[in-house]
mmCIF file with all atom_site columns, N, CA and C in Angstrom:
data_model
loop_
_atom_site.group_PDB
_atom_site.id
_atom_site.type_symbol
_atom_site.label_atom_id
_atom_site.label_alt_id
_atom_site.label_comp_id
_atom_site.label_asym_id
_atom_site.label_entity_id
_atom_site.label_seq_id
_atom_site.pdbx_PDB_ins_code
_atom_site.Cartn_x
_atom_site.Cartn_y
_atom_site.Cartn_z
_atom_site.occupancy
_atom_site.B_iso_or_equiv
_atom_site.pdbx_formal_charge
_atom_site.auth_seq_id
_atom_site.auth_comp_id
_atom_site.auth_asym_id
_atom_site.auth_atom_id
_atom_site.pdbx_PDB_model_num
ATOM 1   N N  . MET A 1 1  ? 11.763 -0.728 3.023   1.00 0.00 ? 1  MET A N  1
ATOM 2   C CA . MET A 1 1  ? 10.911 -0.733 1.854   1.00 0.00 ? 1  MET A CA 1
ATOM 3   C C  . MET A 1 1  ? 11.794 -0.964 0.625   1.00 0.00 ? 1  MET A C  1
ATOM 4   N N  . ASN A 1 2  ? 11.354 -1.829 -0.238  1.00 0.00 ? 2  ASN A N  1
ATOM 5   C CA . ASN A 1 2  ? 12.088 -2.109 -1.464  1.00 0.00 ? 2  ASN A CA 1
ATOM 6   C C  . ASN A 1 2  ? 11.864 -1.015 -2.489  1.00 0.00 ? 2  ASN A C  1
ATOM 7   N N  . SER A 1 3  ? 12.730 -0.998 -3.468  1.00 0.00 ? 3  SER A N  1
ATOM 8   C CA . SER A 1 3  ? 12.637 -0.022 -4.548  1.00 0.00 ? 3  SER A CA 1
ATOM 9   C C  . SER A 1 3  ? 11.702 -0.538 -5.638  1.00 0.00 ? 3  SER A C  1
ATOM 10  N N  . VAL A 1 4  ? 11.350 0.359  -6.557  1.00 0.00 ? 4  VAL A N  1
ATOM 11  C CA . VAL A 1 4  ? 10.489 -0.006 -7.686  1.00 0.00 ? 4  VAL A CA 1
ATOM 12  C C  . VAL A 1 4  ? 11.142 -1.078 -8.552  1.00 0.00 ? 4  VAL A C  1
ATOM 13  N N  . GLY A 1 5  ? 12.447 -1.071 -8.614  1.00 0.00 ? 5  GLY A N  1
ATOM 14  C CA . GLY A 1 5  ? 13.178 -2.084 -9.374  1.00 0.00 ? 5  GLY A CA 1
ATOM 15  C C  . GLY A 1 5  ? 13.997 -2.935 -8.429  1.00 0.00 ? 5  GLY A C  1
ATOM 16  N N  . GLU A 1 6  ? 13.876 -4.244 -8.530  1.00 0.00 ? 6  GLU A N  1
ATOM 17  C CA . GLU A 1 6  ? 14.601 -5.145 -7.634  1.00 0.00 ? 6  GLU A CA 1
ATOM 18  C C  . GLU A 1 6  ? 16.102 -4.855 -7.636  1.00 0.00 ? 6  GLU A C  1
ATOM 19  N N  . ALA A 1 7  ? 16.638 -4.537 -8.804  1.00 0.00 ? 7  ALA A N  1
ATOM 20  C CA . ALA A 1 7  ? 18.061 -4.254 -8.925  1.00 0.00 ? 7  ALA A CA 1
ATOM 21  C C  . ALA A 1 7  ? 18.454 -2.963 -8.198  1.00 0.00 ? 7  ALA A C  1
ATOM 22  N N  . CYS A 1 8  ? 17.483 -2.124 -7.873  1.00 0.00 ? 8  CYS A N  1
ATOM 23  C CA . CYS A 1 8  ? 17.748 -0.826 -7.237  1.00 0.00 ? 8  CYS A CA 1
ATOM 24  C C  . CYS A 1 8  ? 17.657 -0.874 -5.714  1.00 0.00 ? 8  CYS A C  1
ATOM 25  N N  . THR A 1 9  ? 17.169 -1.958 -5.169  1.00 0.00 ? 9  THR A N  1
ATOM 26  C CA . THR A 1 9  ? 16.908 -2.015 -3.731  1.00 0.00 ? 9  THR A CA 1
ATOM 27  C C  . THR A 1 9  ? 18.168 -1.804 -2.901  1.00 0.00 ? 9  THR A C  1
ATOM 28  N N  . GLU A 1 10 ? 19.267 -2.411 -3.278  1.00 0.00 ? 10 GLU A N  1
ATOM 29  C CA . GLU A 1 10 ? 20.509 -2.240 -2.510  1.00 0.00 ? 10 GLU A CA 1
ATOM 30  C C  . GLU A 1 10 ? 21.013 -0.805 -2.603  1.00 0.00 ? 10 GLU A C  1
ATOM 31  N N  . LEU A 1 11 ? 20.908 -0.201 -3.783  1.00 0.00 ? 11 LEU A N  1
ATOM 32  C CA . LEU A 1 11 ? 21.292 1.212  -3.921  1.00 0.00 ? 11 LEU A CA 1
ATOM 33  C C  . LEU A 1 11 ? 20.416 2.094  -3.036  1.00 0.00 ? 11 LEU A C  1
ATOM 34  N N  . LYS A 1 12 ? 19.130 1.778  -2.956  1.00 0.00 ? 12 LYS A N  1
ATOM 35  C CA . LYS A 1 12 ? 18.220 2.538  -2.101  1.00 0.00 ? 12 LYS A CA 1
ATOM 36  C C  . LYS A 1 12 ? 18.639 2.424  -0.648  1.00 0.00 ? 12 LYS A C  1
ATOM 37  N N  . ARG A 1 13 ? 18.968 1.230  -0.207  1.00 0.00 ? 13 ARG A N  1
ATOM 38  C CA . ARG A 1 13 ? 19.390 1.038  1.193   1.00 0.00 ? 13 ARG A CA 1
ATOM 39  C C  . ARG A 1 13 ? 20.673 1.809  1.483   1.00 0.00 ? 13 ARG A C  1
ATOM 40  N N  . GLU A 1 14 ? 21.624 1.771  0.553   1.00 0.00 ? 14 GLU A N  1
ATOM 41  C CA . GLU A 1 14 ? 22.882 2.505  0.736   1.00 0.00 ? 14 GLU A CA 1
ATOM 42  C C  . GLU A 1 14 ? 22.617 4.004  0.829   1.00 0.00 ? 14 GLU A C  1
ATOM 43  N N  . TYR A 1 15 ? 21.767 4.516  -0.070  1.00 0.00 ? 15 TYR A N  1
ATOM 44  C CA . TYR A 1 15 ? 21.456 5.937  -0.042  1.00 0.00 ? 15 TYR A CA 1
ATOM 45  C C  . TYR A 1 15 ? 20.718 6.303  1.248   1.00 0.00 ? 15 TYR A C  1
ATOM 46  N N  . ASP A 1 16 ? 19.715 5.514  1.633   1.00 0.00 ? 16 ASP A N  1
ATOM 47  C CA . ASP A 1 16 ? 18.962 5.795  2.853   1.00 0.00 ? 16 ASP A CA 1
ATOM 48  C C  . ASP A 1 16 ? 19.880 5.847  4.071   1.00 0.00 ? 16 ASP A C  1
ATOM 49  N N  . GLN A 1 17 ? 20.815 4.916  4.171   1.00 0.00 ? 17 GLN A N  1
ATOM 50  C CA . GLN A 1 17 ? 21.755 4.904  5.294   1.00 0.00 ? 17 GLN A CA 1
ATOM 51  C C  . GLN A 1 17 ? 22.631 6.149  5.288   1.00 0.00 ? 17 GLN A C  1
ATOM 52  N N  . CYS A 1 18 ? 23.132 6.510  4.118   1.00 0.00 ? 18 CYS A N  1
ATOM 53  C CA . CYS A 1 18 ? 23.977 7.690  3.989   1.00 0.00 ? 18 CYS A CA 1
ATOM 54  C C  . CYS A 1 18 ? 23.192 8.936  4.382   1.00 0.00 ? 18 CYS A C  1
ATOM 55  N N  . PHE A 1 19 ? 21.992 9.084  3.834   1.00 0.00 ? 19 PHE A N  1
ATOM 56  C CA . PHE A 1 19 ? 21.174 10.253 4.123   1.00 0.00 ? 19 PHE A CA 1
ATOM 57  C C  . PHE A 1 19 ? 20.835 10.341 5.604   1.00 0.00 ? 19 PHE A C  1
ATOM 58  N N  . ASN A 1 20 ? 20.394 9.239  6.196   1.00 0.00 ? 20 ASN A N  1
ATOM 59  C CA . ASN A 1 20 ? 20.017 9.250  7.608   1.00 0.00 ? 20 ASN A CA 1
ATOM 60  C C  . ASN A 1 20 ? 21.199 9.601  8.505   1.00 0.00 ? 20 ASN A C  1
ATOM 61  N N  . ARG A 1 21 ? 22.372 9.086  8.173   1.00 0.00 ? 21 ARG A N  1
ATOM 62  C CA . ARG A 1 21 ? 23.593 9.397  8.934   1.00 0.00 ? 21 ARG A CA 1
ATOM 63  C C  . ARG A 1 21 ? 23.907 10.897 8.804   1.00 0.00 ? 21 ARG A C  1
ATOM 64  N N  . TRP A 1 22 ? 23.897 11.412 7.562   1.00 0.00 ? 22 TRP A N  1
ATOM 65  C CA . TRP A 1 22 ? 24.172 12.840 7.327   1.00 0.00 ? 22 TRP A CA 1
ATOM 66  C C  . TRP A 1 22 ? 23.148 13.711 8.046   1.00 0.00 ? 22 TRP A C  1
ATOM 67  N N  . PHE A 1 23 ? 21.884 13.352 7.956   1.00 0.00 ? 23 PHE A N  1
ATOM 68  C CA . PHE A 1 23 ? 20.818 14.148 8.561   1.00 0.00 ? 23 PHE A CA 1
ATOM 69  C C  . PHE A 1 23 ? 21.000 14.238 10.074  1.00 0.00 ? 23 PHE A C  1
ATOM 70  N N  . ALA A 1 24 ? 21.242 13.098 10.724  1.00 0.00 ? 24 ALA A N  1
ATOM 71  C CA . ALA A 1 24 ? 21.368 13.056 12.176  1.00 0.00 ? 24 ALA A CA 1
ATOM 72  C C  . ALA A 1 24 ? 22.684 13.658 12.668  1.00 0.00 ? 24 ALA A C  1
ATOM 73  N N  . GLU A 1 25 ? 23.778 13.366 11.977  1.00 0.00 ? 25 GLU A N  1
ATOM 74  C CA . GLU A 1 25 ? 25.095 13.752 12.467  1.00 0.00 ? 25 GLU A CA 1
ATOM 75  C C  . GLU A 1 25 ? 25.566 15.118 11.982  1.00 0.00 ? 25 GLU A C  1
ATOM 76  N N  . THR A 1 26 ? 24.948 15.659 10.947  1.00 0.00 ? 26 THR A N  1
ATOM 77  C CA . THR A 1 26 ? 25.408 16.923 10.384  1.00 0.00 ? 26 THR A CA 1
ATOM 78  C C  . THR A 1 26 ? 24.294 17.957 10.330  1.00 0.00 ? 26 THR A C  1
ATOM 79  N N  . PHE A 1 27 ? 23.262 17.674 9.570   1.00 0.00 ? 27 PHE A N  1
ATOM 80  C CA . PHE A 1 27 ? 22.201 18.656 9.332   1.00 0.00 ? 27 PHE A CA 1
ATOM 81  C C  . PHE A 1 27 ? 21.522 19.104 10.619  1.00 0.00 ? 27 PHE A C  1
ATOM 82  N N  . LEU A 1 28 ? 21.121 18.165 11.474  1.00 0.00 ? 28 LEU A N  1
ATOM 83  C CA . LEU A 1 28 ? 20.408 18.519 12.703  1.00 0.00 ? 28 LEU A CA 1
ATOM 84  C C  . LEU A 1 28 ? 21.280 19.292 13.684  1.00 0.00 ? 28 LEU A C  1
ATOM 85  N N  . LYS A 1 29 ? 22.581 19.258 13.494  1.00 0.00 ? 29 LYS A N  1
ATOM 86  C CA . LYS A 1 29 ? 23.502 20.023 14.342  1.00 0.00 ? 29 LYS A CA 1
ATOM 87  C C  . LYS A 1 29 ? 23.764 21.413 13.766  1.00 0.00 ? 29 LYS A C  1
ATOM 88  N N  . GLY A 1 30 ? 23.071 21.728 12.675  1.00 0.00 ? 30 GLY A N  1
ATOM 89  C CA . GLY A 1 30 ? 23.198 23.048 12.078  1.00 0.00 ? 30 GLY A CA 1
ATOM 90  C C  . GLY A 1 30 ? 24.385 23.201 11.146  1.00 0.00 ? 30 GLY A C  1
ATOM 91  N N  . GLU A 1 31 ? 25.065 22.133 10.869  1.00 0.00 ? 31 GLU A N  1
ATOM 92  C CA . GLU A 1 31 ? 26.216 22.183 9.972   1.00 0.00 ? 31 GLU A CA 1
ATOM 93  C C  . GLU A 1 31 ? 25.750 22.086 8.525   1.00 0.00 ? 31 GLU A C  1
ATOM 94  N N  . ARG A 1 32 ? 26.369 22.839 7.684   1.00 0.00 ? 32 ARG A N  1
ATOM 95  C CA . ARG A 1 32 ? 26.058 22.809 6.248   1.00 0.00 ? 32 ARG A CA 1
ATOM 96  C C  . ARG A 1 32 ? 27.337 22.459 5.499   1.00 0.00 ? 32 ARG A C  1
ATOM 97  N N  . GLY A 1 33 ? 27.188 22.115 4.279   1.00 0.00 ? 33 GLY A N  1
ATOM 98  C CA . GLY A 1 33 ? 28.362 21.788 3.475   1.00 0.00 ? 33 GLY A CA 1
ATOM 99  C C  . GLY A 1 33 ? 27.984 20.907 2.318   1.00 0.00 ? 33 GLY A C  1
ATOM 100 N N  . ALA A 1 34 ? 28.964 20.247 1.790   1.00 0.00 ? 34 ALA A N  1
ATOM 101 C CA . ALA A 1 34 ? 28.772 19.379 0.631   1.00 0.00 ? 34 ALA A CA 1
ATOM 102 C C  . ALA A 1 34 ? 27.821 18.232 0.977   1.00 0.00 ? 34 ALA A C  1
ATOM 103 N N  . ASP A 1 35 ? 27.135 17.752 -0.037  1.00 0.00 ? 35 ASP A N  1
ATOM 104 C CA . ASP A 1 35 ? 26.216 16.629 0.115   1.00 0.00 ? 35 ASP A CA 1
ATOM 105 C C  . ASP A 1 35 ? 27.006 15.337 -0.073  1.00 0.00 ? 35 ASP A C  1
ATOM 106 N N  . PRO A 1 36 ? 27.273 14.601 0.999   1.00 0.00 ? 36 PRO A N  1
ATOM 107 C CA . PRO A 1 36 ? 28.078 13.380 0.875   1.00 0.00 ? 36 PRO A CA 1
ATOM 108 C C  . PRO A 1 36 ? 27.327 12.233 0.201   1.00 0.00 ? 36 PRO A C  1
ATOM 109 N N  . CYS A 1 37 ? 26.020 12.388 0.015   1.00 0.00 ? 37 CYS A N  1
ATOM 110 C CA . CYS A 1 37 ? 25.200 11.299 -0.527  1.00 0.00 ? 37 CYS A CA 1
ATOM 111 C C  . CYS A 1 37 ? 24.751 11.555 -1.962  1.00 0.00 ? 37 CYS A C  1
ATOM 112 N N  . GLY A 1 38 ? 25.147 12.667 -2.537  1.00 0.00 ? 38 GLY A N  1
ATOM 113 C CA . GLY A 1 38 ? 24.687 13.045 -3.868  1.00 0.00 ? 38 GLY A CA 1
ATOM 114 C C  . GLY A 1 38 ? 24.993 12.022 -4.942  1.00 0.00 ? 38 GLY A C  1
ATOM 115 N N  . GLN A 1 39 ? 26.196 11.488 -4.914  1.00 0.00 ? 39 GLN A N  1
ATOM 116 C CA . GLN A 1 39 ? 26.574 10.508 -5.943  1.00 0.00 ? 39 GLN A CA 1
ATOM 117 C C  . GLN A 1 39 ? 25.750 9.225  -5.797  1.00 0.00 ? 39 GLN A C  1
ATOM 118 N N  . LEU A 1 40 ? 25.533 8.786  -4.567  1.00 0.00 ? 40 LEU A N  1
ATOM 119 C CA . LEU A 1 40 ? 24.691 7.608  -4.336  1.00 0.00 ? 40 LEU A CA 1
ATOM 120 C C  . LEU A 1 40 ? 23.269 7.858  -4.819  1.00 0.00 ? 40 LEU A C  1
ATOM 121 N N  . PHE A 1 41 ? 22.750 9.070  -4.542  1.00 0.00 ? 41 PHE A N  1
ATOM 122 C CA . PHE A 1 41 ? 21.399 9.400  -4.980  1.00 0.00 ? 41 PHE A CA 1
ATOM 123 C C  . PHE A 1 41 ? 21.296 9.358  -6.503  1.00 0.00 ? 41 PHE A C  1
ATOM 124 N N  . ARG A 1 42 ? 22.268 9.921  -7.189  1.00 0.00 ? 42 ARG A N  1
ATOM 125 C CA . ARG A 1 42 ? 22.224 9.924  -8.669  1.00 0.00 ? 42 ARG A CA 1
ATOM 126 C C  . ARG A 1 42 ? 22.257 8.502  -9.225  1.00 0.00 ? 42 ARG A C  1
ATOM 127 N N  . ARG A 1 43 ? 23.073 7.630  -8.634  1.00 0.00 ? 43 ARG A N  1
ATOM 128 C CA . ARG A 1 43 ? 23.118 6.231  -9.089  1.00 0.00 ? 43 ARG A CA 1
ATOM 129 C C  . ARG A 1 43 ? 21.769 5.550  -8.865  1.00 0.00 ? 43 ARG A C  1
ATOM 130 N N  . TYR A 1 44 ? 21.170 5.792  -7.696  1.00 0.00 ? 44 TYR A N  1
ATOM 131 C CA . TYR A 1 44 ? 19.861 5.211  -7.391  1.00 0.00 ? 44 TYR A CA 1
ATOM 132 C C  . TYR A 1 44 ? 18.792 5.772  -8.323  1.00 0.00 ? 44 TYR A C  1
ATOM 133 N N  . GLN A 1 45 ? 18.823 7.075  -8.560  1.00 0.00 ? 45 GLN A N  1
ATOM 134 C CA . GLN A 1 45 ? 17.855 7.727  -9.438  1.00 0.00 ? 45 GLN A CA 1
ATOM 135 C C  . GLN A 1 45 ? 17.912 7.143  -10.849 1.00 0.00 ? 45 GLN A C  1
ATOM 136 N N  . LEU A 1 46 ? 19.108 6.951  -11.377 1.00 0.00 ? 46 LEU A N  1
ATOM 137 C CA . LEU A 1 46 ? 19.255 6.368  -12.719 1.00 0.00 ? 46 LEU A CA 1
ATOM 138 C C  . LEU A 1 46 ? 18.707 4.945  -12.757 1.00 0.00 ? 46 LEU A C  1
ATOM 139 N N  . CYS A 1 47 ? 18.958 4.191  -11.705 1.00 0.00 ? 47 CYS A N  1
ATOM 140 C CA . CYS A 1 47 ? 18.462 2.817  -11.633 1.00 0.00 ? 47 CYS A CA 1
ATOM 141 C C  . CYS A 1 47 ? 16.928 2.799  -11.626 1.00 0.00 ? 47 CYS A C  1
ATOM 142 N N  . VAL A 1 48 ? 16.328 3.686  -10.862 1.00 0.00 ? 48 VAL A N  1
ATOM 143 C CA . VAL A 1 48 ? 14.860 3.761  -10.788 1.00 0.00 ? 48 VAL A CA 1
ATOM 144 C C  . VAL A 1 48 ? 14.281 4.184  -12.135 1.00 0.00 ? 48 VAL A C  1
ATOM 145 N N  . GLN A 1 49 ? 14.903 5.159  -12.773 1.00 0.00 ? 49 GLN A N  1
ATOM 146 C CA . GLN A 1 49 ? 14.416 5.594  -14.085 1.00 0.00 ? 49 GLN A CA 1
ATOM 147 C C  . GLN A 1 49 ? 14.455 4.450  -15.087 1.00 0.00 ? 49 GLN A C  1
ATOM 148 N N  . LYS A 1 50 ? 15.515 3.665  -15.048 1.00 0.00 ? 50 LYS A N  1
ATOM 149 C CA . LYS A 1 50 ? 15.636 2.507  -15.949 1.00 0.00 ? 50 LYS A CA 1
ATOM 150 C C  . LYS A 1 50 ? 14.544 1.477  -15.634 1.00 0.00 ? 50 LYS A C  1
ATOM 151 N N  . ALA A 1 51 ? 14.315 1.213  -14.349 1.00 0.00 ? 51 ALA A N  1
ATOM 152 C CA . ALA A 1 51 ? 13.289 0.240  -13.951 1.00 0.00 ? 51 ALA A CA 1
ATOM 153 C C  . ALA A 1 51 ? 11.902 0.696  -14.381 1.00 0.00 ? 51 ALA A C  1
ATOM 154 N N  . ILE A 1 52 ? 11.625 1.987  -14.259 1.00 0.00 ? 52 ILE A N  1
ATOM 155 C CA . ILE A 1 52 ? 10.323 2.530  -14.667 1.00 0.00 ? 52 ILE A CA 1
ATOM 156 C C  . ILE A 1 52 ? 10.113 2.315  -16.162 1.00 0.00 ? 52 ILE A C  1
ATOM 157 N N  . LYS A 1 53 ? 11.152 2.564  -16.952 1.00 0.00 ? 53 LYS A N  1
ATOM 158 C CA . LYS A 1 53 ? 11.045 2.352  -18.405 1.00 0.00 ? 53 LYS A CA 1
ATOM 159 C C  . LYS A 1 53 ? 10.851 0.885  -18.730 1.00 0.00 ? 53 LYS A C  1
ATOM 160 N N  . GLU A 1 54 ? 11.636 0.014  -18.066 1.00 0.00 ? 54 GLU A N  1
ATOM 161 C CA . GLU A 1 54 ? 11.550 -1.426 -18.339 1.00 0.00 ? 54 GLU A CA 1
ATOM 162 C C  . GLU A 1 54 ? 10.187 -1.993 -17.968 1.00 0.00 ? 54 GLU A C  1
ATOM 163 N N  . LYS A 1 55 ? 9.579  -1.470 -16.905 1.00 0.00 ? 55 LYS A N  1
ATOM 164 C CA . LYS A 1 55 ? 8.270  -1.962 -16.464 1.00 0.00 ? 55 LYS A CA 1
ATOM 165 C C  . LYS A 1 55 ? 7.123  -1.214 -17.130 1.00 0.00 ? 55 LYS A C  1
ATOM 166 N N  . ASP A 1 56 ? 7.468  -0.268 -17.980 1.00 0.00 ? 56 ASP A N  1
ATOM 167 C CA . ASP A 1 56 ? 6.481  0.518  -18.720 1.00 0.00 ? 56 ASP A CA 1
ATOM 168 C C  . ASP A 1 56 ? 5.452  1.159  -17.777 1.00 0.00 ? 56 ASP A C  1
ATOM 169 N N  . ILE A 1 57 ? 5.961  1.757  -16.703 1.00 0.00 ? 57 ILE A N  1
ATOM 170 C CA . ILE A 1 57 ? 5.112  2.434  -15.725 1.00 0.00 ? 57 ILE A CA 1
ATOM 171 C C  . ILE A 1 57 ? 4.830  3.842  -16.247 1.00 0.00 ? 57 ILE A C  1
ATOM 172 N N  . PRO A 1 58 ? 3.569  4.209  -16.414 1.00 0.00 ? 58 PRO A N  1
ATOM 173 C CA . PRO A 1 58 ? 3.252  5.548  -16.926 1.00 0.00 ? 58 PRO A CA 1
ATOM 174 C C  . PRO A 1 58 ? 3.567  6.619  -15.881 1.00 0.00 ? 58 PRO A C  1
ATOM 175 N N  . ILE A 1 59 ? 4.325  7.633  -16.298 1.00 0.00 ? 59 ILE A N  1
ATOM 176 C CA . ILE A 1 59 ? 4.689  8.707  -15.371 1.00 0.00 ? 59 ILE A CA 1
ATOM 177 C C  . ILE A 1 59 ? 4.283  10.086 -15.898 1.00 0.00 ? 59 ILE A C  1
ATOM 178 N N  . GLU A 1 60 ? 3.588  10.127 -17.008 1.00 0.00 ? 60 GLU A N  1
ATOM 179 C CA . GLU A 1 60 ? 3.157  11.391 -17.570 1.00 0.00 ? 60 GLU A CA 1
ATOM 180 C C  . GLU A 1 60 ? 2.301  12.149 -16.558 1.00 0.00 ? 60 GLU A C  1
ATOM 181 N N  . GLY A 1 61 ? 2.553  13.420 -16.410 1.00 0.00 ? 61 GLY A N  1
ATOM 182 C CA . GLY A 1 61 ? 1.777  14.256 -15.525 1.00 0.00 ? 61 GLY A CA 1
ATOM 183 C C  . GLY A 1 61 ? 2.228  14.245 -14.073 1.00 0.00 ? 61 GLY A C  1
ATOM 184 N N  . LEU A 1 62 ? 3.203  13.428 -13.733 1.00 0.00 ? 62 LEU A N  1
ATOM 185 C CA . LEU A 1 62 ? 3.709  13.388 -12.368 1.00 0.00 ? 62 LEU A CA 1
ATOM 186 C C  . LEU A 1 62 ? 4.825  14.402 -12.203 1.00 0.00 ? 62 LEU A C  1
ATOM 187 N N  . GLU A 1 63 ? 4.902  14.998 -11.034 1.00 0.00 ? 63 GLU A N  1
ATOM 188 C CA . GLU A 1 63 ? 5.989  15.918 -10.737 1.00 0.00 ? 63 GLU A CA 1
ATOM 189 C C  . GLU A 1 63 ? 7.003  15.177 -9.873  1.00 0.00 ? 63 GLU A C  1
ATOM 190 N N  . PHE A 1 64 ? 8.267  15.443 -10.121 1.00 0.00 ? 64 PHE A N  1
ATOM 191 C CA . PHE A 1 64 ? 9.334  14.801 -9.379  1.00 0.00 ? 64 PHE A CA 1
ATOM 192 C C  . PHE A 1 64 ? 10.135 15.827 -8.603  1.00 0.00 ? 64 PHE A C  1
ATOM 193 N N  . MET A 1 65 ? 10.723 15.388 -7.520  1.00 0.00 ? 65 MET A N  1
ATOM 194 C CA . MET A 1 65 ? 11.591 16.276 -6.743  1.00 0.00 ? 65 MET A CA 1
ATOM 195 C C  . MET A 1 65 ? 12.831 16.589 -7.558  1.00 0.00 ? 65 MET A C  1
ATOM 196 N N  . GLY A 1 66 ? 13.342 17.766 -7.369  1.00 0.00 ? 66 GLY A N  1
ATOM 197 C CA . GLY A 1 66 ? 14.554 18.164 -8.058  1.00 0.00 ? 66 GLY A CA 1
ATOM 198 C C  . GLY A 1 66 ? 14.300 19.361 -8.930  1.00 0.00 ? 66 GLY A C  1
ATOM 199 N N  . PRO A 1 67 ? 15.363 19.883 -9.489  1.00 0.00 ? 67 PRO A N  1
ATOM 200 C CA . PRO A 1 67 ? 15.226 21.088 -10.317 1.00 0.00 ? 67 PRO A CA 1
ATOM 201 C C  . PRO A 1 67 ? 14.402 20.822 -11.569 1.00 0.00 ? 67 PRO A C  1
ATOM 202 N N  . SER A 1 68 ? 13.591 21.800 -11.935 1.00 0.00 ? 68 SER A N  1
ATOM 203 C CA . SER A 1 68 ? 12.790 21.719 -13.154 1.00 0.00 ? 68 SER A CA 1
ATOM 204 C C  . SER A 1 68 ? 13.285 22.775 -14.132 1.00 0.00 ? 68 SER A C  1
ATOM 205 N N  . LYS A 1 69 ? 13.616 22.360 -15.327 1.00 0.00 ? 69 LYS A N  1
ATOM 206 C CA . LYS A 1 69 ? 14.123 23.290 -16.328 1.00 0.00 ? 69 LYS A CA 1
ATOM 207 C C  . LYS A 1 69 ? 13.043 24.274 -16.767 1.00 0.00 ? 69 LYS A C  1
ATOM 208 N N  . GLY A 1 70 ? 11.816 23.836 -16.845 1.00 0.00 ? 70 GLY A N  1
ATOM 209 C CA . GLY A 1 70 ? 10.746 24.694 -17.342 1.00 0.00 ? 70 GLY A CA 1
ATOM 210 C C  . GLY A 1 70 ? 9.946  25.359 -16.243 1.00 0.00 ? 70 GLY A C  1
ATOM 211 N N  . LYS A 1 71 ? 10.449 25.382 -15.028 1.00 0.00 ? 71 LYS A N  1
ATOM 212 C CA . LYS A 1 71 ? 9.706  25.933 -13.908 1.00 0.00 ? 71 LYS A CA 1
ATOM 213 C C  . LYS A 1 71 ? 9.582  27.448 -14.022 1.00 0.00 ? 71 LYS A C  1
ATOM 214 N N  . ALA A 1 72 ? 8.373  27.928 -13.879 1.00 0.00 ? 72 ALA A N  1
ATOM 215 C CA . ALA A 1 72 ? 8.130  29.375 -13.965 1.00 0.00 ? 72 ALA A CA 1
ATOM 216 C C  . ALA A 1 72 ? 8.653  30.053 -12.707 1.00 0.00 ? 72 ALA A C  1
ATOM 217 N N  . GLU A 1 73 ? 9.220  31.245 -12.882 1.00 0.00 ? 73 GLU A N  1
ATOM 218 C CA . GLU A 1 73 ? 9.732  31.992 -11.752 1.00 0.00 ? 73 GLU A CA 1
ATOM 219 C C  . GLU A 1 73 ? 8.592  32.661 -11.026 1.00 0.00 ? 73 GLU A C  1
ATOM 220 N N  . SER A 1 74 ? 8.715  32.782 -9.737  1.00 0.00 ? 74 SER A N  1
ATOM 221 C CA . SER A 1 74 ? 7.688  33.433 -8.933  1.00 0.00 ? 74 SER A CA 1
ATOM 222 C C  . SER A 1 74 ? 7.753  34.927 -9.141  1.00 0.00 ? 74 SER A C  1
ATOM 223 N N  . SER A 1 75 ? 6.620  35.596 -9.168  1.00 0.00 ? 75 SER A N  1
ATOM 224 C CA . SER A 1 75 ? 6.582  37.029 -9.457  1.00 0.00 ? 75 SER A CA 1
ATOM 225 C C  . SER A 1 75 ? 6.493  37.864 -8.193  1.00 0.00 ? 75 SER A C  1
ATOM 226 N N  . SER A 1 76 ? 6.832  37.300 -7.020  1.00 0.00 ? 76 SER A N  1
ATOM 227 C CA . SER A 1 76 ? 6.751  38.066 -5.780  1.00 0.00 ? 76 SER A CA 1
ATOM 228 C C  . SER A 1 76 ? 7.995  38.853 -5.501  1.00 0.00 ? 76 SER A C  1
#
C-alpha cells in the first residue's frame, strides 16, 4: 500500500520491513529492548505530516497513535 504522500512511500516500505522483521524475530519470541525502527518511523511520520499539509487534508477531530500531551489520566 502506498503512503498518503508519494514522496513518503519508500520510507513507509522501509519502516514496514523493519517493523515486520522486529515483530517476527524479536517481539514474538518474548524479547524486549530498544526499538530499532523508531528513527525510521519518525522520518516517515514527518513526511506524512508534510504531505497532509501540502494536500490540505483536514485532520481536525482525528485521534492519532502516540502520546497525547493533553490526555486525561484515568481515575481507577
